[in-house]
Structures are given as C-alpha cells and as structure tokens.
Short mmCIF file of C-alpha atoms in Angstrom, two decimals:
data_model
loop_
_atom_site.label_atom_id
_atom_site.label_comp_id
_atom_site.label_asym_id
_atom_site.label_seq_id
_atom_site.Cartn_x
_atom_site.Cartn_y
_atom_site.Cartn_z
CA MET Z 1 0.07 -0.16 0.07
CA ILE Z 2 2.87 2.56 0.88
CA TYR Z 3 4.35 2.24 -2.03
CA LEU Z 4 1.36 3.08 -4.11
CA ILE Z 5 1.01 6.13 -2.03
CA VAL Z 6 4.75 6.96 -2.79
CA GLU Z 7 4.07 6.43 -6.31
CA TYR Z 8 0.87 8.67 -6.28
CA LEU Z 9 3.80 11.97 -3.83
CA ILE Z 10 5.96 11.78 -6.87
CA GLU Z 11 3.86 11.59 -9.20
CA ILE Z 12 2.05 14.83 -8.13
CA LEU Z 13 5.39 16.72 -7.00
CA ILE Z 14 6.31 15.27 -11.04
CA ALA Z 15 2.93 17.41 -12.46
CA SER Z 16 3.73 20.07 -9.73
CA ILE Z 17 6.84 21.15 -11.47
CA LEU Z 18 6.00 20.98 -14.71
CA ALA Z 19 3.55 23.36 -14.17
CA GLY Z 20 5.90 25.48 -12.38
CA ILE Z 21 7.76 26.40 -16.13
CA ILE Z 22 4.42 25.77 -18.08
CA GLY Z 23 3.08 29.27 -15.76
CA ALA Z 24 7.42 30.84 -15.55
CA LEU Z 25 7.41 30.15 -19.70
CA GLY Z 26 3.28 31.60 -19.91
CA GLY Z 27 4.87 34.43 -17.59
CA LEU Z 28 1.70 32.97 -15.55
CA GLY Z 29 1.98 31.55 -11.94
CA GLY Z 30 2.41 27.87 -11.50
CA GLY Z 31 -1.12 28.28 -9.44
CA VAL Z 32 -3.24 28.15 -12.56
CA LEU Z 33 -2.28 24.99 -13.25
CA ILE Z 34 -1.98 23.25 -10.23
CA VAL Z 35 -5.59 22.77 -9.74
CA PRO Z 36 -7.08 21.63 -12.97
CA PHE Z 37 -4.18 18.80 -13.47
CA LEU Z 38 -5.42 17.66 -9.07
CA THR Z 39 -8.57 17.91 -9.70
CA LEU Z 40 -8.88 16.24 -13.73
CA TYR Z 41 -6.29 14.00 -13.88
CA PHE Z 42 -5.39 13.19 -9.82
CA HIS Z 43 -9.44 13.17 -8.39
CA VAL Z 44 -8.41 15.67 -5.40
CA PRO Z 45 -11.14 17.58 -4.03
CA ILE Z 46 -11.56 20.58 -5.88
CA SER Z 47 -11.45 22.88 -2.59
CA LEU Z 48 -8.45 20.62 -1.33
CA ALA Z 49 -6.54 21.38 -4.57
CA ILE Z 50 -6.97 25.78 -4.19
CA GLY Z 51 -5.36 25.33 -0.57
CA ALA Z 52 -2.55 23.19 -1.50
CA SER Z 53 -2.61 25.88 -4.70
CA ILE Z 54 -2.87 29.16 -2.90
CA VAL Z 55 0.63 27.64 -0.65
CA SER Z 56 2.78 27.32 -3.76
CA VAL Z 57 1.68 30.77 -4.91
CA ILE Z 58 3.32 31.87 -1.82
CA ALA Z 59 6.46 29.56 -1.87
CA THR Z 60 6.98 31.36 -5.87
CA SER Z 61 5.95 34.60 -5.00
CA SER Z 62 8.23 34.87 -2.08
CA GLY Z 63 10.43 33.45 -4.11
CA SER Z 64 11.42 35.27 -6.67
CA ALA Z 65 9.92 38.58 -5.47
CA ALA Z 66 13.41 37.91 -3.74
CA ALA Z 67 14.73 38.89 -6.72
CA TYR Z 68 12.55 41.55 -7.59
CA VAL Z 69 13.26 43.78 -4.25
CA ARG Z 70 16.22 45.02 -5.18
CA ASP Z 71 16.15 45.71 -9.45
CA LYS Z 72 14.46 48.98 -7.68
CA ILE Z 73 11.60 48.09 -10.63
CA SER Z 74 8.99 48.03 -8.12
CA ASN Z 75 7.11 49.95 -7.10
CA ILE Z 76 6.59 49.30 -3.41
CA ARG Z 77 4.31 51.97 -2.65
CA ILE Z 78 2.19 51.85 -5.35
CA GLY Z 79 1.98 48.08 -4.29
CA THR Z 80 1.63 48.56 -0.66
CA PHE Z 81 -1.35 51.07 -1.27
CA LEU Z 82 -3.12 48.48 -3.77
CA VAL Z 83 -2.90 45.52 -1.38
CA LEU Z 84 -5.27 47.50 0.48
CA PHE Z 85 -7.83 46.12 -1.53
CA THR Z 86 -6.33 43.15 -3.02
CA THR Z 87 -6.60 40.95 0.48
CA THR Z 88 -9.63 41.82 0.71
CA GLY Z 89 -11.29 40.73 -2.02
CA ALA Z 90 -8.87 37.35 -0.58
CA ILE Z 91 -11.19 37.19 2.09
CA LEU Z 92 -13.93 37.56 -0.27
CA GLY Z 93 -13.21 35.30 -2.15
CA ALA Z 94 -12.34 32.72 0.12
CA PHE Z 95 -15.99 32.87 1.33
CA ILE Z 96 -17.59 32.71 -2.31
CA GLU Z 97 -15.47 29.24 -2.22
CA HIS Z 98 -17.16 28.13 1.25
CA VAL Z 99 -20.46 28.60 -0.41
CA THR Z 100 -20.48 27.87 -4.35
CA PRO Z 101 -20.97 24.79 -5.04
CA VAL Z 102 -18.09 22.47 -7.06
CA LYS Z 103 -19.54 22.72 -10.23
CA VAL Z 104 -19.97 26.20 -10.94
CA LEU Z 105 -16.28 25.93 -9.32
CA PHE Z 106 -14.37 24.35 -11.94
CA PHE Z 107 -16.75 26.96 -14.12
CA ILE Z 108 -15.54 29.72 -13.02
CA PHE Z 109 -11.49 28.43 -13.88
CA GLY Z 110 -12.47 27.16 -16.89
CA VAL Z 111 -13.35 31.01 -17.54
CA VAL Z 112 -10.98 31.69 -16.17
CA LEU Z 113 -8.16 29.87 -17.14
CA ILE Z 114 -9.07 31.00 -20.90
CA ILE Z 115 -9.21 34.79 -20.16
CA SER Z 116 -5.40 34.55 -18.57
CA VAL Z 117 -3.97 33.65 -22.55
CA ILE Z 118 -5.46 36.76 -23.75
CA PRO Z 119 -1.63 38.27 -22.06
CA MET Z 120 0.38 36.08 -23.48
CA LEU Z 121 -1.19 35.73 -27.07
CA LYS Z 122 -1.66 39.24 -27.95
CA LYS Z 123 1.94 41.51 -25.93
CA ILE Z 124 -0.42 44.51 -23.66
CA GLY Z 125 0.68 47.23 -22.54
CA GLU Z 126 3.33 50.47 -23.43
CA GLU Z 127 6.93 50.04 -22.11
CA VAL Z 128 6.07 53.85 -21.28
CA PRO Z 129 2.75 55.02 -21.85
CA ASN Z 130 2.66 58.74 -21.40
CA VAL Z 131 0.33 60.16 -18.86
CA GLU Z 132 -0.30 63.87 -18.73
CA LYS Z 133 -1.11 63.92 -15.04
CA ASN Z 134 -1.22 62.04 -12.05
CA ASP Z 135 -4.63 61.47 -10.94
CA PRO Z 136 -5.14 63.77 -7.70
CA LEU Z 137 -4.69 60.67 -5.14
CA ALA Z 138 -1.71 59.23 -6.78
CA GLU Z 139 -0.14 62.79 -6.15
CA LYS Z 140 -0.89 63.29 -2.36
CA LEU Z 141 0.08 59.30 -1.91
CA GLY Z 142 3.46 59.73 -4.08
CA LEU Z 143 2.38 56.90 -6.42
CA TYR Z 144 4.75 58.09 -8.86
CA GLY Z 145 7.70 57.36 -9.43
CA GLU Z 146 10.79 55.97 -11.89
CA TYR Z 147 13.27 53.49 -12.72
CA TYR Z 148 16.41 52.63 -15.12
CA ASP Z 149 15.84 50.61 -17.74
CA SER Z 150 17.90 48.82 -19.49
CA VAL Z 151 16.96 48.14 -22.66
CA LEU Z 152 15.89 51.62 -23.85
CA LYS Z 153 19.52 52.57 -21.09
CA ARG Z 154 17.70 55.64 -19.49
CA GLU Z 155 16.01 56.87 -16.52
CA VAL Z 156 11.99 56.33 -16.77
CA LYS Z 157 9.99 58.60 -14.92
CA TYR Z 158 6.67 58.16 -14.29
CA LYS Z 159 3.04 59.34 -13.63
CA VAL Z 160 -0.24 57.58 -12.76
CA THR Z 161 -3.22 57.81 -13.52
CA GLY Z 162 -6.82 55.73 -12.56
CA VAL Z 163 -6.01 54.66 -9.20
CA LYS Z 164 -9.57 54.47 -8.52
CA PRO Z 165 -10.81 52.19 -10.93
CA GLY Z 166 -7.35 50.45 -9.90
CA ALA Z 167 -8.23 49.72 -7.33
CA ALA Z 168 -11.83 48.29 -7.53
CA MET Z 169 -10.62 46.24 -10.92
CA MET Z 170 -7.95 44.89 -7.80
CA PHE Z 171 -10.70 44.55 -5.54
CA MET Z 172 -11.17 41.86 -8.26
CA ALA Z 173 -7.76 40.28 -9.06
CA GLY Z 174 -7.50 39.30 -5.34
CA THR Z 175 -11.32 37.69 -5.16
CA ILE Z 176 -10.50 35.62 -7.61
CA SER Z 177 -7.66 34.98 -6.39
CA GLY Z 178 -9.34 33.71 -3.22
CA LEU Z 179 -11.73 31.76 -4.88
CA LEU Z 180 -9.74 29.48 -7.04
CA GLY Z 181 -6.20 29.35 -5.09
CA ILE Z 182 -4.11 31.18 -7.64
CA GLY Z 183 -2.19 34.14 -8.15
CA SER Z 184 -4.04 36.09 -10.32
CA GLY Z 185 -1.46 38.28 -11.40
CA ALA Z 186 -2.43 38.19 -15.04
CA PHE Z 187 -5.55 40.58 -13.50
CA LYS Z 188 -3.69 42.45 -11.35
CA VAL Z 189 -1.11 43.23 -14.13
CA LEU Z 190 -4.65 44.17 -16.59
CA ALA Z 191 -5.32 46.18 -13.77
CA MET Z 192 -2.20 48.41 -13.31
CA ASP Z 193 -1.68 48.03 -17.46
CA PHE Z 194 -4.88 49.80 -17.86
CA ALA Z 195 -6.70 51.77 -15.78
CA MET Z 196 -2.99 53.10 -14.25
CA ARG Z 197 -1.14 53.59 -17.11
CA LEU Z 198 1.79 52.14 -15.12
CA PRO Z 199 5.17 51.00 -18.05
CA ILE Z 200 4.51 47.45 -18.05
CA LYS Z 201 8.09 46.81 -16.94
CA VAL Z 202 6.48 48.34 -13.30
CA SER Z 203 3.08 46.62 -13.61
CA THR Z 204 5.10 43.20 -13.94
CA THR Z 205 7.05 43.25 -11.20
CA THR Z 206 4.35 45.03 -8.70
CA SER Z 207 1.87 42.77 -8.64
CA ASN Z 208 4.44 40.01 -7.64
CA PHE Z 209 5.31 41.97 -4.65
CA MET Z 210 1.58 41.66 -4.35
CA ILE Z 211 0.81 38.20 -5.84
CA GLY Z 212 2.06 36.59 -2.60
CA VAL Z 213 0.20 39.24 0.04
CA THR Z 214 -2.86 38.49 -1.38
CA ALA Z 215 -2.37 34.63 -0.99
CA ALA Z 216 -1.55 34.64 2.30
CA ALA Z 217 -4.93 36.84 2.62
CA SER Z 218 -7.36 32.84 1.58
CA ALA Z 219 -3.75 30.96 2.35
CA GLY Z 220 -4.81 31.64 6.00
CA ILE Z 221 -8.93 31.03 5.85
CA TYR Z 222 -8.04 27.54 3.15
CA PHE Z 223 -5.83 26.27 6.17
CA PHE Z 224 -7.85 27.04 9.71
CA THR Z 225 -11.06 25.57 7.44
CA GLY Z 226 -8.74 22.26 7.63
CA ASP Z 227 -8.25 22.56 3.32
CA VAL Z 228 -4.53 21.95 2.94
CA ASN Z 229 -3.91 18.40 3.44
CA PRO Z 230 -0.32 17.66 3.27
CA PHE Z 231 0.10 14.81 1.42
CA ILE Z 232 -0.75 16.95 -1.44
CA ALA Z 233 0.34 20.73 -0.32
CA ALA Z 234 3.85 19.49 -0.17
CA PRO Z 235 4.65 17.58 -3.32
CA VAL Z 236 2.75 19.79 -4.77
CA ALA Z 237 4.41 23.32 -2.95
CA MET Z 238 8.18 21.66 -2.95
CA GLY Z 239 7.26 21.37 -7.75
CA VAL Z 240 6.45 24.28 -8.42
CA LEU Z 241 9.06 25.97 -6.85
CA ILE Z 242 11.14 23.21 -8.60
CA GLY Z 243 9.29 23.94 -12.18
CA ALA Z 244 9.76 27.75 -11.19
CA ILE Z 245 12.84 27.54 -10.95
CA ILE Z 246 13.46 25.64 -13.95
CA GLY Z 247 11.04 28.10 -15.76
CA THR Z 248 12.32 30.86 -15.27
CA LYS Z 249 16.17 29.13 -16.27
CA ILE Z 250 14.70 28.05 -19.67
CA LEU Z 251 13.02 31.77 -19.99
CA VAL Z 252 16.35 33.59 -20.47
CA ARG Z 253 17.76 31.16 -23.30
CA ILE Z 254 14.99 30.58 -25.81
CA ARG Z 255 12.43 33.46 -28.20
CA SER Z 256 9.66 33.31 -25.60
CA SER Z 257 6.89 34.78 -28.52
CA SER Z 258 6.61 31.71 -29.62
CA VAL Z 259 6.90 29.69 -26.68
CA ARG Z 260 4.27 31.06 -25.11
CA LYS Z 261 2.02 30.44 -28.19
CA ILE Z 262 2.13 26.69 -27.48
CA PHE Z 263 1.77 27.24 -24.19
CA ALA Z 264 -1.10 29.68 -24.77
CA VAL Z 265 -2.96 26.21 -26.57
CA ILE Z 266 -1.63 24.09 -23.24
CA ILE Z 267 -3.90 26.50 -20.50
CA LEU Z 268 -6.55 26.85 -22.86
CA ILE Z 269 -7.47 23.45 -23.86
CA VAL Z 270 -6.81 22.92 -19.99
CA GLY Z 271 -9.84 26.15 -19.26
CA LEU Z 272 -12.12 23.81 -21.99
CA GLU Z 273 -11.73 20.84 -19.85
CA MET Z 274 -12.37 22.64 -16.35
CA ILE Z 275 -15.53 24.46 -18.91
CA LEU Z 276 -17.03 20.84 -19.67
CA ARG Z 277 -16.48 19.59 -15.98
CA GLY Z 278 -18.36 22.18 -14.86
CA ALA Z 279 -20.67 21.23 -16.75
CA GLY Z 280 -21.00 17.83 -16.03
CA VAL Z 281 -20.62 16.65 -19.74
CA ILE Z 282 -16.72 14.88 -17.82
CA MET P 1 25.56 69.49 -5.91
CA ILE P 2 28.26 67.99 -4.04
CA ASP P 3 25.20 68.38 -1.46
CA ASN P 4 22.55 66.59 -3.53
CA ASN P 5 24.78 64.26 -4.52
CA SER P 6 25.25 62.74 -0.71
CA LYS P 7 22.27 63.35 -0.32
CA ASP P 8 21.18 61.19 -3.16
CA GLN P 9 23.97 58.14 -1.71
CA LYS P 10 22.49 58.11 2.11
CA LEU P 11 19.62 58.07 0.39
CA LEU P 12 20.96 54.79 -1.41
CA THR P 13 22.21 52.73 0.72
CA GLU P 14 19.24 53.67 3.57
CA GLU P 15 17.20 51.93 0.17
CA GLY P 16 20.35 49.06 -0.20
CA ILE P 17 19.58 48.34 4.02
CA SER P 18 15.53 47.37 4.26
CA SER P 19 16.41 45.80 0.13
CA LYS P 20 18.46 43.50 1.45
CA ILE P 21 16.39 43.18 5.04
CA LEU P 22 13.97 41.97 2.90
CA THR P 23 15.48 40.32 0.14
CA ILE P 24 17.28 37.95 3.42
CA TYR P 25 13.39 37.54 5.88
CA LEU P 26 11.78 36.20 1.92
CA ILE P 27 14.81 33.88 0.66
CA TRP P 28 15.57 32.74 4.88
CA SER P 29 12.14 32.23 4.69
CA VAL P 30 11.44 29.31 1.90
CA ILE P 31 14.49 27.78 1.91
CA ILE P 32 13.21 26.87 6.05
CA SER P 33 9.79 26.39 5.69
CA LEU P 34 10.23 24.29 2.21
CA GLY P 35 12.63 22.24 4.30
CA ILE P 36 10.85 21.69 7.17
CA ILE P 37 8.04 20.46 4.24
CA THR P 38 10.96 18.28 2.44
CA PHE P 39 11.76 16.88 6.38
CA GLY P 40 7.94 15.72 6.92
CA THR P 41 7.34 13.81 3.26
CA ILE P 42 10.69 12.49 3.60
CA LEU P 43 10.22 10.90 6.97
CA PHE P 44 6.64 10.11 5.85
CA ILE P 45 8.12 8.08 2.97
CA ILE P 46 10.35 6.62 5.82
CA THR P 47 8.24 5.52 7.79
CA GLY P 48 5.41 4.69 5.75
CA LYS P 49 3.72 6.40 8.44
CA SER P 50 1.44 10.09 8.44
CA GLY P 51 1.32 9.51 12.77
CA TYR P 52 -2.26 9.55 12.35
CA ASN P 53 -5.37 7.57 10.11
CA MET P 54 -4.27 6.95 7.24
CA GLY P 55 -6.85 4.53 5.69
CA ASN P 56 -6.51 3.88 1.82
CA LEU P 57 -5.21 6.24 -0.99
CA ASN P 58 -8.14 7.74 -1.69
CA SER P 59 -9.81 8.99 1.57
CA LEU P 60 -6.09 10.91 1.82
CA ILE P 61 -6.41 12.86 -0.98
CA THR P 62 -10.23 13.03 0.09
CA ALA P 63 -9.36 14.01 3.52
CA LYS P 64 -10.40 16.71 5.28
CA GLY P 65 -8.41 18.04 8.33
CA SER P 66 -9.80 16.33 11.76
CA LEU P 67 -8.50 14.56 14.27
CA SER P 68 -8.29 11.85 13.13
CA THR P 69 -6.48 12.78 9.39
CA TYR P 70 -4.18 15.27 9.56
CA PRO P 71 -3.76 18.69 12.29
CA PHE P 72 -4.44 22.15 11.34
CA TYR P 73 -4.69 24.63 14.39
CA ILE P 74 -1.81 25.69 16.60
CA GLN P 75 -1.75 23.67 19.43
CA SER P 76 -2.69 19.96 17.53
CA ILE P 77 0.52 20.70 15.24
CA TRP P 78 2.88 21.68 18.42
CA ASN P 79 1.84 18.48 19.66
CA GLY P 80 2.42 16.44 16.73
CA VAL P 81 5.89 18.00 15.92
CA LEU P 82 6.57 16.91 19.65
CA THR P 83 6.49 13.24 18.75
CA LEU P 84 7.52 13.48 15.43
CA LYS P 85 4.26 12.90 13.48
CA PRO P 86 5.40 13.59 9.54
CA PHE P 87 1.95 15.44 8.52
CA ALA P 88 2.63 17.72 11.96
CA ILE P 89 5.91 18.37 10.60
CA ILE P 90 4.82 19.63 7.05
CA GLN P 91 1.57 21.26 8.70
CA LEU P 92 4.62 23.88 11.01
CA GLY P 93 6.33 24.04 7.27
CA VAL P 94 3.11 25.14 5.41
CA LEU P 95 1.75 27.52 8.66
CA ILE P 96 5.12 29.11 8.10
CA LEU P 97 5.12 29.36 4.80
CA LEU P 98 1.73 30.79 4.50
CA LEU P 99 2.58 33.36 7.82
CA THR P 100 5.62 34.73 5.51
CA PRO P 101 3.30 37.26 4.01
CA PHE P 102 3.03 38.47 7.76
CA GLY P 103 5.28 39.16 8.85
CA ARG P 104 6.61 41.41 5.55
CA MET P 105 3.97 43.48 6.01
CA LEU P 106 5.42 43.43 9.53
CA LEU P 107 8.91 44.35 8.23
CA GLN P 108 7.55 46.84 5.56
CA PHE P 109 5.36 48.74 8.06
CA PHE P 110 8.75 49.18 10.03
CA ILE P 111 10.09 50.39 6.96
CA PHE P 112 8.14 52.55 6.80
CA ILE P 113 8.65 53.96 9.88
CA TYR P 114 12.61 54.32 9.79
CA GLU P 115 11.81 56.45 6.28
CA LYS P 116 9.80 58.26 7.75
CA ASP P 117 6.69 57.76 5.40
CA THR P 118 3.65 58.14 8.05
CA ILE P 119 1.59 58.16 5.42
CA PHE P 120 2.60 54.36 4.28
CA ALA P 121 3.27 53.48 7.75
CA ILE P 122 -0.70 53.29 8.34
CA ILE P 123 -1.54 52.36 5.44
CA ALA P 124 1.10 48.68 5.82
CA LEU P 125 -0.21 47.98 8.96
CA VAL P 126 -3.59 48.14 7.47
CA VAL P 127 -2.63 45.54 5.47
CA PHE P 128 -0.87 43.58 8.37
CA VAL P 129 -4.19 43.88 10.51
CA ILE P 130 -6.34 42.91 7.29
CA LEU P 131 -4.40 39.89 7.35
CA MET P 132 -4.72 39.35 11.27
CA PHE P 133 -8.88 40.13 10.05
CA SER P 134 -8.50 36.92 7.66
CA LEU P 135 -8.03 34.67 10.14
CA TYR P 136 -10.94 36.03 12.34
CA MET P 137 -13.10 34.91 9.08
CA VAL P 138 -12.47 30.86 9.25
CA ASN P 139 -14.51 31.72 12.82
CA VAL P 140 -17.24 33.22 10.87
CA LEU P 141 -17.25 30.30 8.45
CA GLU P 142 -17.18 28.07 11.73
CA MET P 143 -20.37 29.63 13.22
CA LEU P 144 -22.21 29.43 9.56
CA HIS P 145 -21.04 25.30 9.27
CA ILE P 146 -19.57 26.13 6.18
CA ALA P 147 -16.26 25.63 6.88
#
C-alpha cells in the first residue's frame, strides 16, 4: 500500500514541476495549472486542490519577490496601497469558495483560465505610456516614480492615473485569487496596465510583490478550515517552486514569443476541460 | 551639487539596507519552510506513517483536516511535531510559509517608519490588520457551519 502512496506522491510532484515550468514560461504563476491538474487528473476534491495551490503561490511569489526587491523597478508604494484592495477581495473570495457549488467553481476556473491566455497571445502594455497628469490621489500618496530601464538605457519617470478604477479592479483580482487559489497575476497586471497606465515593467514586478500578500489573505482561511491537506500540499509546494526555478532558467535562453503560444494552447485546452467538467460533460 | 550627491548616496544606502533585510527575510522563510516540508515528506516516505489515521489512498487524497486525518490548529500541529508525526511536521512548514507575507507586511511597516513615511506606515499596518482579520474569518465560517 505504501508503495502506491509514495508513487502517487511522486506523480503529484512531477505534475507540479511541470505546472511550475509551464507557468513560468507562459508568464503566469505556476498556480493556474495546479488546480486543473489535481482535480482533472488526480481526482483531488477541488477545495483541497485550491488549498494546496494557494500555498504554492506563496512559495513561488516569495521566492521570486526576493529577486525583484533588489531591482528597484517594482513600486513598493503602489504595491502596498493596492494590496489593501486585493487582500480584502481575497477574503471575500475565500468566503465565496466555501459556499459555491463544486460545478460552478470548475466553470469559473475554466473561464478565468481562458481569459488569462489573452495577455499571453497579444502583447499588452506600452513600455512607457504617456500620462500627462497624476491622479490627485496618486499625487497625494506619491505613487509616481522612476526606474532605470536597461533596454532603453535611460531613467524612465512615470505618472499614475486612474487610481480608483485600478483599486476596484484590484479588488476583483483579489477575489479571483481567493476564490480559485491562484496568484491572479495576469489580472493584477491588467489593472495596473489599463486603469493606472503604468509602464509594463513596473506593472509586472509590482504585481509579483502583491501576489504573495494577496495569497496569504486567503491561504490562512483555507489552512485553518482544514482545506490544506499535507499529503497534497507538500509535493505541490515543492514541485511548483522547483518548476518555477527551472522555467525561469529556460526562459532566458529561448525566444519566448513562439513558446508562449504553445503554452497558451495548453492552458486553453485545460480551461475548456474545466468548463466541460463544470457543465457535467466529463 | 556636492551636497545633493551625498544626499542621494545616503538615500541609496538606506534603501539598500531595507531591501537587503527584505531579501534575506524572504529567501530564508522559503528555505526554512520548504526545508521543514521536505523533511516531513521524507520522514513520511521512510516510515510509511503519517502519524495519523491514513486509510487507503483515496481517503488520503480526499481527507479534510480533523483529529484523525491531519492537524490544522497550532496546538495540535505543535503536539504532533513534538512526537515527530510526519504530517504535523509538514503542516508546520506550510504554516510558516503562509505566515511569511504577514511578517513581510510587518517588516514593511517598520521600514516605512524608519523612512519616516507615516502615511505608508499606516497603510502597511492596515494591510497587516486585514491579514489578521482573514484568520478571524475562519471563526465566522465555522459559526455559519460552512467550514
């Protein structure tokens, strides 16, 4: 019996490493594929899959945040201000998860997966958007900033607009994170990009800072309601972290655009599978 | 001009210190928590025992936390760790991992205070309170009998 159990543990570990690699190469966190993998192929109940996934999100974001702290591109003030909204949303999301029927969760997950593919296919975000004037709130809080762009080889100063719609979108991103146990980095970047018009480099690095804090707001709820099963959470946390490290190493060596498209297709298929499961077809 | 430069330099080193503290904190939290999780997992594989009632594979992967399956309260985790129960050890590692961002916000609060940035010190503190409030939500869910 124990051989069977150990074999299963190793299978989850390998699947998590794969999810971590695909996540890193696709520019999404490893978390997005963990829940589908665990539920569709390992027959883990979705609540436990979400509990394991949110823990792995904290592992990878803390690991990579350590690298981003030094680069000075991420805007800690914007991040700190916006996690006010993502954490509140995450608590709501975790609450909703506990009262939502399983089939509906599958369906929402599938839809979110398909939406997250959009930024992978279409390059979003201007390198340096031209914002004329700071939002009054951004002015007051001093959210604007500057960073050294190693590609453009100059200091880039930027202004910040649309703080209120940005905050509202962050609340939504937080809710999705808490509801589905994912980092929802794609949605955070979209909010900073569309609403607040931040340079794309600032959006992505700042979102990384926010993901871990946001995930912690719902992870506590999943953990203390008994939804973090150590038999599943342990191989998932280790696997996704290992996968993310490998994925990041591969990423610097290959040209990402065509590879991204391949992974976008994978995520699209998995998203469809989740929707079909939600609809009760499979 | 010279004055300006030295001021910039001072700012840079101050920033350097706080980002160094944050980096060390984040890296070591991940190393320690993942180390504990790995240790618990290896112990589980070697002994073939979780320290709790495992049942068959199917009950193992569908089990929610309870007195018989795996601990999820601090006291019961700690009791299990003291008696070297593999699942309790894994849970300790997971708990440290998930509390890492809590500590991170607290650190950020002190960094803002150190930088004399009162508004953002307050914002960081509020975020920390929201995180603590999330733990209180567990009681709410239990009261509503949905957890």
